[in-house]
Every structure is written in C-alpha cells, then in structure tokens.
XYZ file of C-alpha atoms in Angstrom:
668
model
C -5.133 5.646 -1.463
C -7.218 2.899 -1.734
C -8.613 0.005 -3.144
C -12.288 -0.354 -4.010
C -14.559 -3.032 -5.134
C -18.464 -3.563 -5.571
C -21.503 -5.847 -6.592
C -24.636 -4.934 -8.170
C -26.712 -7.497 -9.296
C -29.520 -6.817 -12.203
C -32.997 -7.296 -11.850
C -32.469 -10.124 -9.143
C -32.593 -10.815 -4.958
C -29.428 -10.941 -3.965
C -28.769 -12.778 -0.255
C -26.889 -10.164 1.613
C -24.623 -12.813 3.249
C -23.711 -14.166 -0.146
C -22.797 -10.393 -1.144
C -20.808 -9.784 1.593
C -18.757 -12.605 1.047
C -17.870 -12.158 -2.557
C -17.089 -8.948 -1.592
C -14.352 -10.119 1.189
C -13.306 -12.201 -0.981
C -12.329 -9.478 -3.614
C -11.373 -6.862 -0.995
C -9.167 -9.133 0.337
C -6.914 -9.078 -3.430
C -6.962 -5.932 -2.597
C -4.938 -5.927 0.742
C -1.858 -4.653 -0.418
C -3.646 -1.262 -1.426
C -4.583 -0.764 2.011
C -3.374 -2.439 4.467
C -4.447 0.245 7.883
C -8.380 -0.468 7.397
C -11.277 -1.125 5.560
C -15.186 -0.943 5.007
C -18.159 -2.594 3.962
C -21.503 -1.242 2.734
C -24.260 -3.667 2.391
C -28.038 -2.726 1.548
C -30.425 -4.934 -0.916
C -29.061 -6.116 -3.817
C -25.962 -3.945 -3.827
C -22.546 -4.093 -1.983
C -19.832 -2.314 -1.864
C -16.233 -1.730 -0.266
C -12.792 -0.099 0.119
C -8.711 -0.883 2.078
C -7.660 1.877 2.962
C -3.959 3.707 3.377
C -5.055 5.890 5.864
C -3.187 9.495 4.581
C -5.403 12.624 5.181
C -7.716 12.531 8.898
C -5.724 8.649 10.242
C -8.310 8.180 12.415
C -11.232 10.238 11.099
C -11.634 9.038 8.091
C -12.982 5.727 7.956
C -14.379 4.645 4.794
C -17.950 4.065 3.907
C -19.133 7.570 4.755
C -22.116 9.342 4.174
C -24.313 12.373 3.511
C -26.073 13.681 6.779
C -29.588 11.792 5.934
C -27.464 8.359 5.393
C -28.689 7.923 1.399
C -25.836 8.703 0.200
C -22.422 6.705 0.355
C -19.146 6.473 -1.136
C -16.385 4.518 -0.830
C -12.910 6.240 -2.581
C -9.252 5.036 -4.391
C -6.920 8.223 -4.698
C -6.893 11.937 -2.832
C -9.105 15.232 -3.607
C -6.195 17.744 -3.135
C -8.645 20.847 -3.352
C -10.929 19.221 -0.466
C -9.738 22.163 1.874
C -11.240 24.960 -0.975
C -14.272 22.845 -2.028
C -15.424 21.793 1.741
C -15.681 26.317 2.343
C -17.707 26.520 -0.785
C -19.876 23.636 0.069
C -20.515 24.250 4.307
C -21.675 27.683 3.029
C -24.297 26.007 0.928
C -25.919 24.157 4.091
C -23.777 21.020 4.469
C -22.287 19.938 7.279
C -19.508 17.712 7.884
C -18.117 14.788 10.418
C -14.992 13.938 9.679
C -11.708 16.420 8.167
C -11.651 13.782 5.645
C -11.185 14.348 1.420
C -13.490 11.334 1.091
C -16.605 13.402 2.543
C -16.161 16.564 0.211
C -17.178 13.888 -2.743
C -20.277 12.728 -1.290
C -21.672 16.280 -0.521
C -20.044 17.676 -3.619
C -22.163 14.732 -5.521
C -25.403 16.074 -2.909
C -24.989 19.538 -4.302
C -23.762 19.300 -8.026
C -25.166 16.196 -8.923
C -23.370 14.275 -12.099
C -21.179 17.148 -12.182
C -19.373 17.364 -9.391
C -16.125 15.357 -10.606
C -15.334 19.071 -11.994
C -15.000 20.530 -8.991
C -12.561 17.565 -7.682
C -8.931 18.766 -8.064
C -7.413 14.846 -7.171
C -6.048 12.121 -8.721
C -9.535 9.034 -8.492
C -11.441 6.185 -8.945
C -15.078 6.791 -6.624
C -18.229 4.644 -6.209
C -21.080 6.169 -4.913
C -24.186 4.633 -3.918
C -27.029 6.947 -4.447
C -30.037 4.765 -2.413
C -32.874 7.113 -2.698
C -32.502 6.640 -6.039
C -31.105 3.241 -6.039
C -28.023 3.987 -8.852
C -24.302 3.569 -8.727
C -21.806 6.261 -9.534
C -18.906 4.912 -11.167
C -15.829 8.754 -11.674
C -11.859 8.099 -12.419
C -9.732 10.669 -12.897
C -9.409 13.399 -15.738
C -5.982 12.007 -16.509
C -6.510 8.146 -15.565
C -3.898 7.986 -12.298
C -5.811 5.925 -10.203
C -7.374 2.136 -12.064
C -10.846 0.802 -11.976
C -12.136 -1.552 -13.829
C -15.804 -3.174 -14.229
C -17.390 -6.766 -15.990
C -21.159 -8.072 -16.128
C -21.235 -12.183 -15.289
C -24.211 -13.814 -13.701
C -26.494 -11.385 -14.089
C -24.339 -9.404 -11.939
C -22.100 -5.991 -12.405
C -18.747 -6.106 -10.287
C -15.671 -3.222 -10.526
C -12.932 -2.970 -8.824
C -9.182 -1.158 -8.676
C -7.940 -4.466 -10.141
C -8.542 -6.480 -12.376
C -7.882 -9.787 -9.840
C -10.111 -8.659 -7.657
C -12.546 -9.479 -9.985
C -11.750 -12.300 -10.511
C -11.590 -12.981 -7.346
C -15.768 -12.420 -7.500
C -17.897 -16.070 -7.849
C -14.569 -17.592 -8.988
C -14.916 -15.496 -12.625
C -13.034 -17.267 -15.858
C -10.570 -14.921 -17.008
C -9.621 -15.489 -20.875
C -7.035 -13.990 -22.865
C -8.023 -11.092 -25.094
C -6.630 -11.636 -28.230
C -7.937 -8.304 -30.245
C -6.487 -6.809 -26.580
C -3.163 -8.649 -27.150
C -2.745 -7.204 -30.260
C -3.101 -3.810 -29.556
C -0.253 -3.981 -26.611
C 2.124 -4.773 -29.105
C 0.557 -2.372 -31.588
C 0.441 0.723 -28.830
C 2.345 -0.803 -26.665
C -0.999 -0.870 -24.699
C -5.299 -1.188 -24.372
C -7.063 1.586 -25.682
C -9.614 1.729 -22.917
C -12.336 0.586 -22.485
C -10.637 -3.128 -23.666
C -8.305 -4.924 -21.844
C -5.957 -7.381 -22.245
C -8.580 -9.786 -20.565
C -12.036 -10.675 -22.800
C -15.311 -9.394 -21.459
C -13.002 -7.000 -18.433
C -13.388 -3.495 -19.207
C -11.433 -0.393 -18.413
C -13.591 3.015 -17.213
C -11.730 5.382 -19.632
C -9.685 8.485 -17.554
C -12.173 11.365 -17.252
C -15.194 9.508 -17.697
C -18.103 9.060 -15.501
C -20.536 5.400 -15.340
C -23.748 5.128 -13.497
C -25.047 2.040 -12.786
C -29.344 1.117 -11.935
C -31.651 -1.420 -13.209
C -31.789 0.683 -16.546
C -28.335 -0.218 -17.307
C -25.105 1.155 -17.333
C -24.190 4.037 -19.165
C -20.396 6.044 -19.371
C -20.170 9.687 -19.959
C -17.293 11.651 -21.068
C -16.492 14.856 -19.008
C -12.999 16.117 -19.575
C -10.017 15.415 -22.239
C -6.744 17.090 -23.136
C -7.803 20.189 -25.635
C -5.742 21.968 -28.010
C -5.985 25.577 -29.660
C -7.170 24.662 -33.175
C -6.099 26.468 -36.310
C -2.890 27.614 -34.545
C -4.711 30.279 -32.347
C -2.652 29.701 -29.268
C -3.120 32.111 -26.356
C 0.403 31.776 -24.925
C 2.669 32.938 -26.912
C 5.055 35.354 -25.231
C 7.798 33.936 -22.839
C 7.532 35.760 -20.132
C 4.238 35.307 -19.854
C 4.431 31.772 -19.691
C 6.543 31.829 -17.124
C 5.294 33.456 -14.408
C 2.194 31.354 -15.053
C 4.155 28.268 -14.711
C 6.111 29.236 -11.649
C 2.601 30.391 -10.525
C 0.713 26.974 -10.776
C 3.364 24.279 -10.564
C 4.264 25.711 -6.987
C 0.279 25.618 -6.090
C -0.434 21.776 -7.570
C 3.070 20.757 -5.655
C 1.807 22.737 -2.765
C -1.891 20.905 -2.610
C 0.056 17.818 -3.477
C 1.852 17.527 -0.224
C -1.325 17.715 1.937
C -1.187 14.357 4.484
C -1.185 13.435 7.619
C 1.486 11.141 7.266
C 5.124 12.222 5.773
C 5.634 13.032 1.978
C 9.141 11.943 -0.019
C 10.313 11.918 -3.224
C 11.349 10.238 -6.162
C 14.078 11.514 -7.474
C 15.829 10.258 -10.718
C 18.811 12.224 -11.836
C 16.288 14.519 -14.688
C 14.754 17.192 -14.494
C 11.326 16.848 -13.989
C 11.726 14.804 -10.363
C 15.115 16.823 -9.994
C 12.531 20.176 -10.222
C 9.709 18.610 -8.145
C 12.133 18.047 -5.168
C 13.595 21.672 -5.240
C 10.592 23.374 -5.094
C 9.204 21.261 -2.711
C 13.099 21.510 -0.464
C 12.402 25.042 -1.343
C 9.245 26.652 -0.418
C 7.590 23.941 1.304
C 9.282 21.123 3.306
C 12.902 21.410 4.666
C 13.478 17.966 5.917
C 12.858 16.029 2.730
C 13.247 12.728 2.219
C 14.601 11.835 -1.273
C 14.921 8.309 -2.827
C 16.671 7.545 -6.064
C 16.846 3.796 -8.483
C 20.976 2.649 -8.989
C 21.727 0.099 -11.143
C 24.696 -2.391 -11.367
C 24.955 -2.305 -14.732
C 26.950 1.189 -15.584
C 25.337 1.732 -18.694
C 21.403 2.352 -16.812
C 22.710 3.981 -13.544
C 22.420 8.015 -13.352
C 23.820 7.592 -9.592
C 26.110 10.353 -10.133
C 23.175 12.844 -11.399
C 21.353 11.461 -8.286
C 23.839 11.812 -5.553
C 24.287 15.249 -7.197
C 20.899 16.676 -6.771
C 20.430 14.931 -3.013
C 23.971 17.382 -2.065
C 22.799 20.425 -4.072
C 19.473 19.954 -2.312
C 20.671 18.504 1.648
C 17.777 15.606 1.294
C 17.911 12.700 3.214
C 18.885 10.532 0.389
C 18.241 6.759 0.364
C 18.985 4.425 -2.652
C 18.016 0.846 -3.499
C 20.865 -0.767 -6.068
C 19.333 -3.653 -8.751
C 21.196 -6.027 -10.907
C 20.079 -8.176 -13.579
C 19.095 -10.963 -11.032
C 17.141 -8.415 -9.057
C 14.786 -7.497 -12.560
C 14.339 -10.871 -13.174
C 13.049 -12.008 -9.171
C 10.883 -9.115 -9.291
C 9.696 -9.296 -12.670
C 6.851 -12.175 -11.644
C 5.851 -9.422 -8.931
C 5.953 -6.641 -11.218
C 3.482 -9.368 -14.144
C 0.982 -10.005 -10.855
C 0.783 -6.189 -10.187
C 1.005 -4.866 -12.941
C -1.736 -7.698 -14.947
C -0.798 -7.161 -18.233
C 1.535 -8.002 -20.967
C 5.064 -6.003 -20.126
C 7.159 -4.858 -23.135
C 9.700 -3.653 -20.653
C 11.092 -4.423 -17.696
C 11.133 -1.049 -15.992
C 8.824 -2.121 -13.818
C 10.890 -4.470 -11.698
C 13.069 -1.832 -10.547
C 9.913 0.150 -9.600
C 8.822 -1.985 -7.381
C 11.919 -1.899 -5.397
C 12.462 1.724 -5.491
C 8.627 1.539 -3.803
C 9.587 -0.945 -1.569
C 12.661 1.115 -0.413
C 10.068 3.943 0.641
C 8.059 2.118 2.763
C 10.646 0.666 4.535
C 11.209 3.896 5.365
C 8.493 4.009 6.568
C 7.455 6.432 3.876
C 3.583 6.631 2.670
C 3.432 8.689 -0.122
C 6.089 9.948 -2.742
C 5.986 12.875 -5.089
C 7.577 12.529 -9.056
C 7.670 14.149 -11.954
C 5.921 12.456 -14.381
C 3.124 14.025 -16.853
C 6.256 17.060 -17.336
C 7.580 14.857 -20.391
C 3.487 14.482 -22.079
C 2.546 18.210 -21.350
C 5.731 20.036 -22.115
C 6.989 17.900 -25.338
C 10.161 16.566 -24.079
C 10.423 13.334 -25.684
C 12.227 12.319 -28.719
C 9.211 11.157 -30.612
C 7.682 14.499 -30.587
C 11.468 15.719 -31.740
C 11.427 12.558 -34.562
C 8.202 13.743 -36.190
C 9.086 17.882 -36.243
C 12.716 16.297 -38.057
C 10.554 14.354 -40.233
C 8.416 16.672 -41.416
C 11.303 18.905 -42.327
C 13.020 15.751 -44.288
C 9.146 15.370 -45.510
C 9.593 19.055 -47.636
C 12.828 17.449 -49.093
C 12.148 13.698 -49.361
C 15.676 13.015 -52.010
C 18.017 15.594 -49.845
C 21.026 13.876 -47.881
C 21.729 15.837 -45.191
C 18.665 16.624 -43.637
C 17.774 12.985 -42.679
C 21.298 13.342 -41.074
C 19.563 15.558 -38.498
C 17.759 11.941 -36.478
C 21.635 11.862 -35.509
C 20.552 14.769 -32.897
C 18.516 11.820 -31.342
C 20.134 8.892 -32.125
C 23.577 8.814 -32.914
C 23.721 4.864 -33.516
C 22.450 5.217 -37.099
C 25.576 6.965 -38.529
C 28.311 4.675 -40.604
C 31.805 5.893 -40.201
C 31.904 8.021 -43.155
C 29.229 10.238 -41.076
C 26.208 9.600 -43.291
C 23.211 7.716 -42.278
C 23.127 4.118 -42.398
C 20.971 2.581 -45.356
C 19.328 0.438 -43.166
C 18.087 3.283 -40.676
C 17.401 5.595 -43.904
C 15.550 3.286 -44.906
C 13.529 2.915 -41.459
C 12.864 6.420 -41.224
C 11.783 7.422 -44.413
C 8.760 5.089 -44.358
C 5.250 7.382 -44.964
C 7.637 10.102 -44.491
C 5.887 12.334 -47.226
C 1.992 10.884 -45.460
C 2.840 14.125 -43.621
C -1.460 14.318 -43.327
C -1.947 11.126 -42.237
C -3.395 12.405 -38.616
C -1.272 9.725 -36.428
C 2.331 10.263 -38.254
C 4.142 11.100 -35.082
C 3.357 7.720 -34.428
C 3.021 5.204 -37.478
C 6.435 3.804 -37.228
C 6.861 3.097 -33.572
C 2.937 1.392 -34.321
C 4.418 -0.767 -37.258
C 7.270 -1.308 -35.498
C 5.076 -3.069 -32.834
C 2.717 -4.937 -35.270
C 5.576 -7.298 -36.102
C 5.571 -9.499 -32.729
C 2.906 -10.933 -34.340
C 5.542 -13.865 -35.766
C 6.208 -15.233 -32.433
C 2.669 -15.882 -32.715
C 0.863 -19.406 -32.875
C -1.360 -19.720 -35.395
C -5.121 -19.857 -33.287
C -2.973 -16.691 -31.354
C -3.111 -14.646 -34.370
C -5.956 -12.744 -35.976
C -6.284 -10.812 -39.286
C -5.539 -7.205 -37.473
C -3.884 -4.663 -39.804
C -2.682 -1.665 -37.676
C -5.992 0.095 -39.645
C -8.006 -2.210 -37.796
C -6.226 -1.330 -34.188
C -6.732 2.969 -35.634
C -10.387 1.899 -36.519
C -10.372 1.578 -32.446
C -8.515 4.432 -32.006
C -10.620 6.820 -33.475
C -13.373 5.744 -30.493
C -10.879 8.140 -28.221
C -10.292 10.746 -29.829
C -11.791 14.702 -29.834
C -13.637 15.647 -32.602
C -11.819 18.683 -33.435
C -8.259 16.635 -32.933
C -8.092 17.453 -37.426
C -7.370 20.734 -36.639
C -4.847 20.638 -34.270
C -0.933 21.982 -34.514
C 1.799 18.809 -35.517
C 3.087 18.337 -31.599
C 0.050 18.865 -30.413
C -1.195 15.614 -31.866
C 1.699 14.330 -30.848
C 1.252 15.066 -27.511
C -2.309 14.075 -27.012
C -1.396 10.135 -28.367
C 1.589 9.736 -25.594
C -0.178 10.836 -23.119
C -3.612 8.970 -23.714
C -2.293 5.931 -24.770
C 1.444 5.154 -22.992
C 0.884 7.798 -20.496
C -2.547 6.137 -19.363
C -1.963 2.900 -20.065
C 1.574 1.993 -19.341
C 3.406 5.102 -17.146
C 1.086 5.893 -14.884
C -0.096 2.464 -14.097
C 2.486 -0.423 -15.270
C 5.248 1.528 -13.678
C 3.120 3.976 -11.646
C 0.266 3.133 -9.701
C 0.739 -0.371 -9.665
C 4.381 -0.767 -8.515
C 3.365 1.908 -5.647
C 0.514 0.428 -4.410
C 2.225 -2.839 -4.547
C 4.272 -1.611 -1.322
C 1.053 0.770 -0.225
C 2.874 3.669 -1.108
C 0.504 6.396 -2.465
C 2.726 8.516 -6.039
C 1.214 11.500 -5.955
C 2.243 14.382 -9.574
C 2.241 17.884 -9.142
C 3.111 17.956 -13.217
C -0.862 16.501 -13.495
C -2.967 18.455 -11.765
C -5.511 19.085 -14.729
C -4.908 23.236 -14.513
C -1.364 22.508 -15.720
C -2.395 20.233 -17.968
C -4.698 22.822 -19.509
C -2.131 25.671 -19.006
C 0.152 23.601 -20.680
C -1.953 23.537 -23.989
C -2.670 26.695 -25.009
C 0.640 27.100 -25.196
C 2.461 28.155 -28.726
C 4.602 24.910 -29.879
C 8.222 26.968 -29.842
C 7.635 27.245 -25.808
C 7.649 23.846 -25.638
C 9.704 22.055 -28.145
C 12.194 24.764 -29.116
C 14.290 23.943 -31.899
C 15.084 20.296 -30.318
C 15.336 21.234 -27.248
C 12.477 19.888 -25.069
C 10.796 21.137 -22.213
C 11.468 25.091 -23.098
C 9.843 26.771 -20.729
C 10.441 24.252 -18.289
C 14.049 24.854 -18.183
C 13.384 28.557 -18.393
C 10.802 29.147 -15.629
C 12.929 27.353 -12.246
C 16.754 28.302 -13.294
C 18.104 29.434 -10.111
C 16.640 26.187 -8.186
C 19.035 23.542 -9.911
C 22.553 23.150 -11.152
C 23.002 23.217 -14.751
C 24.109 20.273 -15.611
C 20.901 18.624 -14.581
C 18.652 21.793 -15.348
C 20.076 21.486 -19.144
C 20.535 17.280 -19.434
C 19.270 16.111 -22.023
C 16.002 13.543 -21.729
C 17.477 10.176 -20.293
C 14.462 7.726 -21.007
C 14.327 5.186 -17.542
C 15.234 1.897 -18.637
C 16.540 -1.037 -17.603
C 18.548 -4.968 -18.807
C 16.009 -7.334 -20.424
C 18.226 -9.653 -22.364
C 20.418 -10.760 -19.615
C 18.070 -10.709 -16.914
C 15.652 -13.268 -18.710
C 18.833 -16.134 -20.594
C 21.804 -15.970 -18.552
C 22.250 -19.084 -15.559
C 20.781 -16.730 -12.834
C 17.624 -16.375 -14.169
C 14.656 -17.844 -12.201
C 13.928 -21.324 -13.048
C 10.059 -20.599 -13.186
C 10.828 -17.944 -15.985
C 13.350 -20.624 -17.640
C 10.217 -23.251 -17.244
C 7.416 -21.095 -19.663
C 9.894 -20.726 -22.518
C 10.275 -24.122 -22.760
C 8.567 -25.661 -25.499
C 6.121 -28.134 -22.948
C 4.886 -24.498 -21.722
C 4.146 -22.956 -24.536
C 2.396 -24.941 -26.456
C 0.461 -25.595 -23.665
C -0.688 -22.085 -23.099
C -1.276 -21.530 -26.583
C 0.240 -18.190 -27.244
C 3.360 -18.436 -29.198
C 5.587 -20.376 -31.939
C 7.824 -22.586 -29.622
C 10.377 -22.672 -32.934
C 9.954 -19.055 -33.252
C 10.891 -18.418 -29.544
C 13.662 -20.182 -29.645
C 15.042 -18.589 -32.698
C 14.656 -15.542 -30.633
C 16.313 -16.430 -27.144
C 19.345 -17.841 -29.614
C 19.628 -14.330 -31.773
C 19.583 -13.108 -28.034
C 22.556 -15.195 -26.530
C 24.724 -14.603 -29.489
C 24.060 -11.301 -30.322
C 26.185 -9.097 -27.146
C 23.980 -5.744 -28.254
C 20.888 -6.974 -28.714
C 18.247 -4.671 -30.923
C 15.525 -2.550 -28.599
C 13.089 -4.718 -31.065
C 14.023 -8.370 -29.610
C 14.241 -7.439 -26.010
C 11.056 -6.146 -26.688
C 10.625 -9.106 -28.111
C 11.451 -11.302 -25.399
C 9.285 -9.276 -22.624
C 6.178 -9.275 -24.122
C 6.921 -13.137 -24.382
C 7.936 -14.258 -20.631
C 5.826 -11.972 -19.384
C 2.036 -13.156 -21.440
C 3.319 -17.022 -19.795
C 3.751 -15.315 -16.476
C 0.411 -13.718 -16.424
C -0.998 -16.670 -18.056
C 0.803 -18.903 -15.549
C -0.630 -16.512 -12.617
C -4.090 -15.250 -13.707
C -5.433 -18.416 -15.677
C -3.330 -21.329 -14.587
C -2.496 -21.623 -11.187
C -4.554 -18.448 -10.092
C -4.781 -18.186 -6.288
C -6.381 -14.828 -4.840
C -5.689 -14.559 -1.407
C -9.575 -15.267 -0.040
C -9.449 -13.871 3.598
C -8.939 -10.686 5.356
C -8.365 -9.199 8.807
C -12.854 -8.020 9.021
C -11.986 -6.491 12.867
C -10.363 -3.697 11.223
C -13.688 -2.826 9.062
C -16.491 -0.216 9.365
C -19.773 -2.213 8.309
C -22.543 -0.679 7.073
C -26.040 -2.050 6.987
C -28.518 -0.416 4.866
C -31.858 0.275 6.791
C -30.126 -1.523 10.094
C -27.810 0.312 12.826
C -24.243 0.897 11.970
C -22.040 -2.083 13.294
C -18.224 -1.471 13.788
C -15.995 -3.878 14.542
C -12.859 -2.793 16.402
C -12.525 0.206 14.391
C -8.872 2.289 14.584
C-alpha cells in the first residue's frame, strides 16, 4: 500500500527542482499511507512519486520501478494479487524481472499489452505509469474503487494524488466547496464520480483508465458491473452455484493472503467477516489474529457474537471498546481522512479499530465488505421486493405489513402499520417501471436535508436533476436487467464505492497505515455472482442465500443464520452532550455557521433543540446533525485552517532522475 502523486505541466517548461519541491509537499501529506519509505521519478516536464507501506518484497520493492530499458516507470498504490502467475506469463514472453514485487508486473504488462494491461490484473490499485517514449502519463483505478485516485488542473498543469489534500498542498491550490457536490451527498449519500465535494477536483471513476499528454486528457472505461439481460440467468442450480462459490471464494481469499508481513482479519460478529476469518483459519493460517469493535452502549454492541466466533475459531482476538466520548474525539480526525461530509459517525470507531491493528504490528487485514452488495444482503433489496409485491394490490391492508419483517417499529399496538409509515412507503409505490425504483425513497428522503442550508448554499436542484447526472454512470443494458440486479448495481456503484470502501474503508485504515483486503470483491467472484438467478441471492426474504449454503460446516448456526445487522454507531449523544469536544461546540455556534455560510443558524438551532429533547431521535435527524457537524469540520480543516505537512524525510527515498544516473539516498 502507498500514497501516490504526480505533476504533468501542459505545454510549459517546468524547472526540475520546482517540480521536486512541489512533489515533496504533496507526498508529505500522504505519509500516513506509506511511512516505510518513498520514491520519486523526475523527468523533463514531469514528476511523480509515492510513499510506501512495505508488504511484498520488503527490501526490493521500492518504487518507482522501470522496464528493462528504463524508459517506462510505474508507481502505484495497492496490491496485484495474481502477480506470481502474471510474472510467469510475462517471463515466457521474454520480460526480465529484477524484483519479487508485484509492482514490477504492472510495467511489464503495460509494455506487453498496452492499455489492455489492466484486464490482466486481479487486485486493488491506483496506478501511474510514465511512458517517456510517448511522453504520456497513464492512470488506472481498480474495478470497484477500493483505492482512491483524484486529479485536478491548475495553472497549466495536471496534478494527481491518492488523496485530495495532496492536491491542495501543491502550490497551495485553493479549495472551495462544490454546491452541486454537496447536494449530491445528502441525496445519494455520496458524490457521483468524477464529481467530488471540492470544486475542480475530480475522482477517476472505478474501472477507468486515463491518459494525459500534450494532446490533453482522455478517459476510458475498461470494466463495469454486468448482469444478464431479459431474465437469461446462466446459473440456476443451487448445487452448481454452491460448488463454484466455494471454489472461487477460497481462491480469492488465498490470493489475498499473499504478503511478506502478518495478515489479520476483522471480525464484526456477522456472517461475512466470520466466514472470511473461518476460511483463513481452516485452510490457510492456523495462527490468525482477529480484531473487533465493541461499544459501551449496548444498543450498538455485538460483542457476544464476536466472542462466540473468536472462541469457535480459536483465534488470538483483540477488541477495542468505544464510548460516545471516544467517537466525539475521533470524529474530526475521521473527517480529515475521509475528505468529505459524513452522514454517519461510523467511520470514527473504524479509525480506532485500524489503530488497534497497527498497535499489534499488523499491516494487513481481511474483511467481509462486498458480500451484501454482490449477494443481496441489505434490507433495501428486500424492501424493493416487498413494495413491488404491494404495488400489485396497492389497496391491500395486509401486504404493507410484510415490511414489518424488516422494520418492526412501523407497527402500531394493534398490529397494523402506522399511518405515517404506510404513507411513507406508499410514495412512488406503483411506479415500478421507474429505472431507480429501489432507491427513490432513500434519495427523496435525503433531499430534505436542503432545508438546513443557507440561501447562498442552496441550489435549485431537484431529484430529477441529480438523476440526470447519474445516467452518466449507468450501463447501456441496465433497462434490461432484473429489478434486483438494478438495485445491486446502484448500491455497489454508488454507496459501496463512495462510502463503504472510502469513508469507512481505505481512509480509516490508511489513516493508521493499515491495508484492507476484500475477498468478496475479487472481480471473478463479482462476475460469478452476477450470473446467479435472483432467487439464489434473495430467497424469499433471506438475503445472501447461496452464501449461507456454501460453507455451513465452518460457522456456528447462530452466526450462519443471523439476520443482517447494519453497522451503526451513536450519533446525537456524540455531538450534543456535556462531553462534546469544544471544537465541535464552537462549530455549531451561530457565528461559525454564519461565517462559513453553508447552514441556516435558526434551522440548525431548531434541530439541535429537537435532538436534545427527544430521547429517541429519528435516523433522518441524526444524519442531518452529522452532515452539519462534518461539513463545518471539513471547512475548518481544509479551507479556513488548511495546514498540510510540508516536509518529509528524504533519506528514505529512492530518487530517479531521467537521463541521469539513478540516485539512491539511504534506501532501506
């Protein structure tokens, strides 16, 4: 794992020492992503570099790495899990290797296959290749967006980096909030790539390549989620599906254990992380260390299930216990690493969890992310199925009651659905032909957050306006997909990429120099799951049905059959208690709200008063206060008081000057 950054000046002659100084500033902000060592490549009118977290070939894998002729160079963030097999293939084609690192296969694969090289990579990555012969920069991001990559153009140059703070550190690039991006976050809960929360900073979308030359910038998609069309599902047999799933998940897990450092695992107490831990323990590593998150508040605590699973596996188990005060103290740090407004406090405890991992000298953890998206585990998939069932008889009194299987709180004492919730779920009920039917209620609900905005921050955008931009991400055959597959695509391409793998994933892990690996997100497993008949994923109202069938011998029945429990953390009690940190209190004051200019102070005051008076606040109100606090923190950190690190220890850097002798400064 690493942080990468670079500068490409367009049609200008940039001094090498100026590029080097700017690159140093950028890499200094990425030190947390790679504290072990670093590297730079300096060419005429181009520079790129990286900070490294050493995991594979600890002594020989320092970047940048070149081809045999030294005219193509690569830096990258992530892992290529099939590097052993790919190296063998490339050696047979005549390529010579100088290291055992996975990095080196990238540059030879590009040399051999051109821009199609990404098709051969099984991994999680953000890649930068400098082809000096063509004077062309190639950027590539993994298929599902596990590793981040951002870029901007400023003063005649193109800058790229693993995090946006590194772009801001380059020549003090001024940051401004993009109000359309802001509106997207409270609508979709994420930004739609390439848009970000900051104006003129863009995200390279997952599954995309970018080329940069004096001719300009061009983007190319190379992968997307693909589902069968017109109900033609190749895999319908439960026995057949189970056999393939066992084989592919074992292989995906085996590949993700490749490392020259110890590998641990997260253990949440749910099916997905428990299954990954069980596979590792049973088949690959009998001395597995597992890590769990516990809460002081019993409403959020899953410790009994975690302890049961750890005892069942016999792992060396570690737990970090989190209080509301801990979350409040960590929340500004979570925002700093997430680089966007948040709608939940959940990233903060996960930052504490990765810190626990690092304290036990573990650099790599396996987790269960991705299973709910590709095997249909979330309630939103079940809700969509129930509402479509209800829509066939919209006047039915009993059909809406099926929703209580997901949300018991919607029932009145007499057993019927309360009028409020019945009206809520009835919205758009019969619009089952709408292409985004499954997510309409969620998105429409998010639009209500605009009532807290100040007039200058509120832009006249409807849900339809945002959906118009969403269409840019939708595959052309989407309209011919099964409703479940449409919902799966939206959940994976939006929420998983923009939130789970970033704000709760890469950013909270890499903030403590820990790499997360996700066996369920092996692209071959994703492609397999897409071919399954929907009933093998969502069987009645049982989500992840085939996954529960695949490894019954590895898990206790209580874990195997446990309903999906969404990961949550306390919210209102974090921001509105006597123990709330002073900085958060100050940012919610009227003068700070007016000075930053995003929120209506009177509306925020009404919300905080409502939360203080209500012992059981609504989820929407809790999301609203989190959104307000996090945006205030974001502005304070990135706009009003932006103070990035500007120096980094160059003694640990490998510096390559093109057309000059390679210079290495105390490399270790």
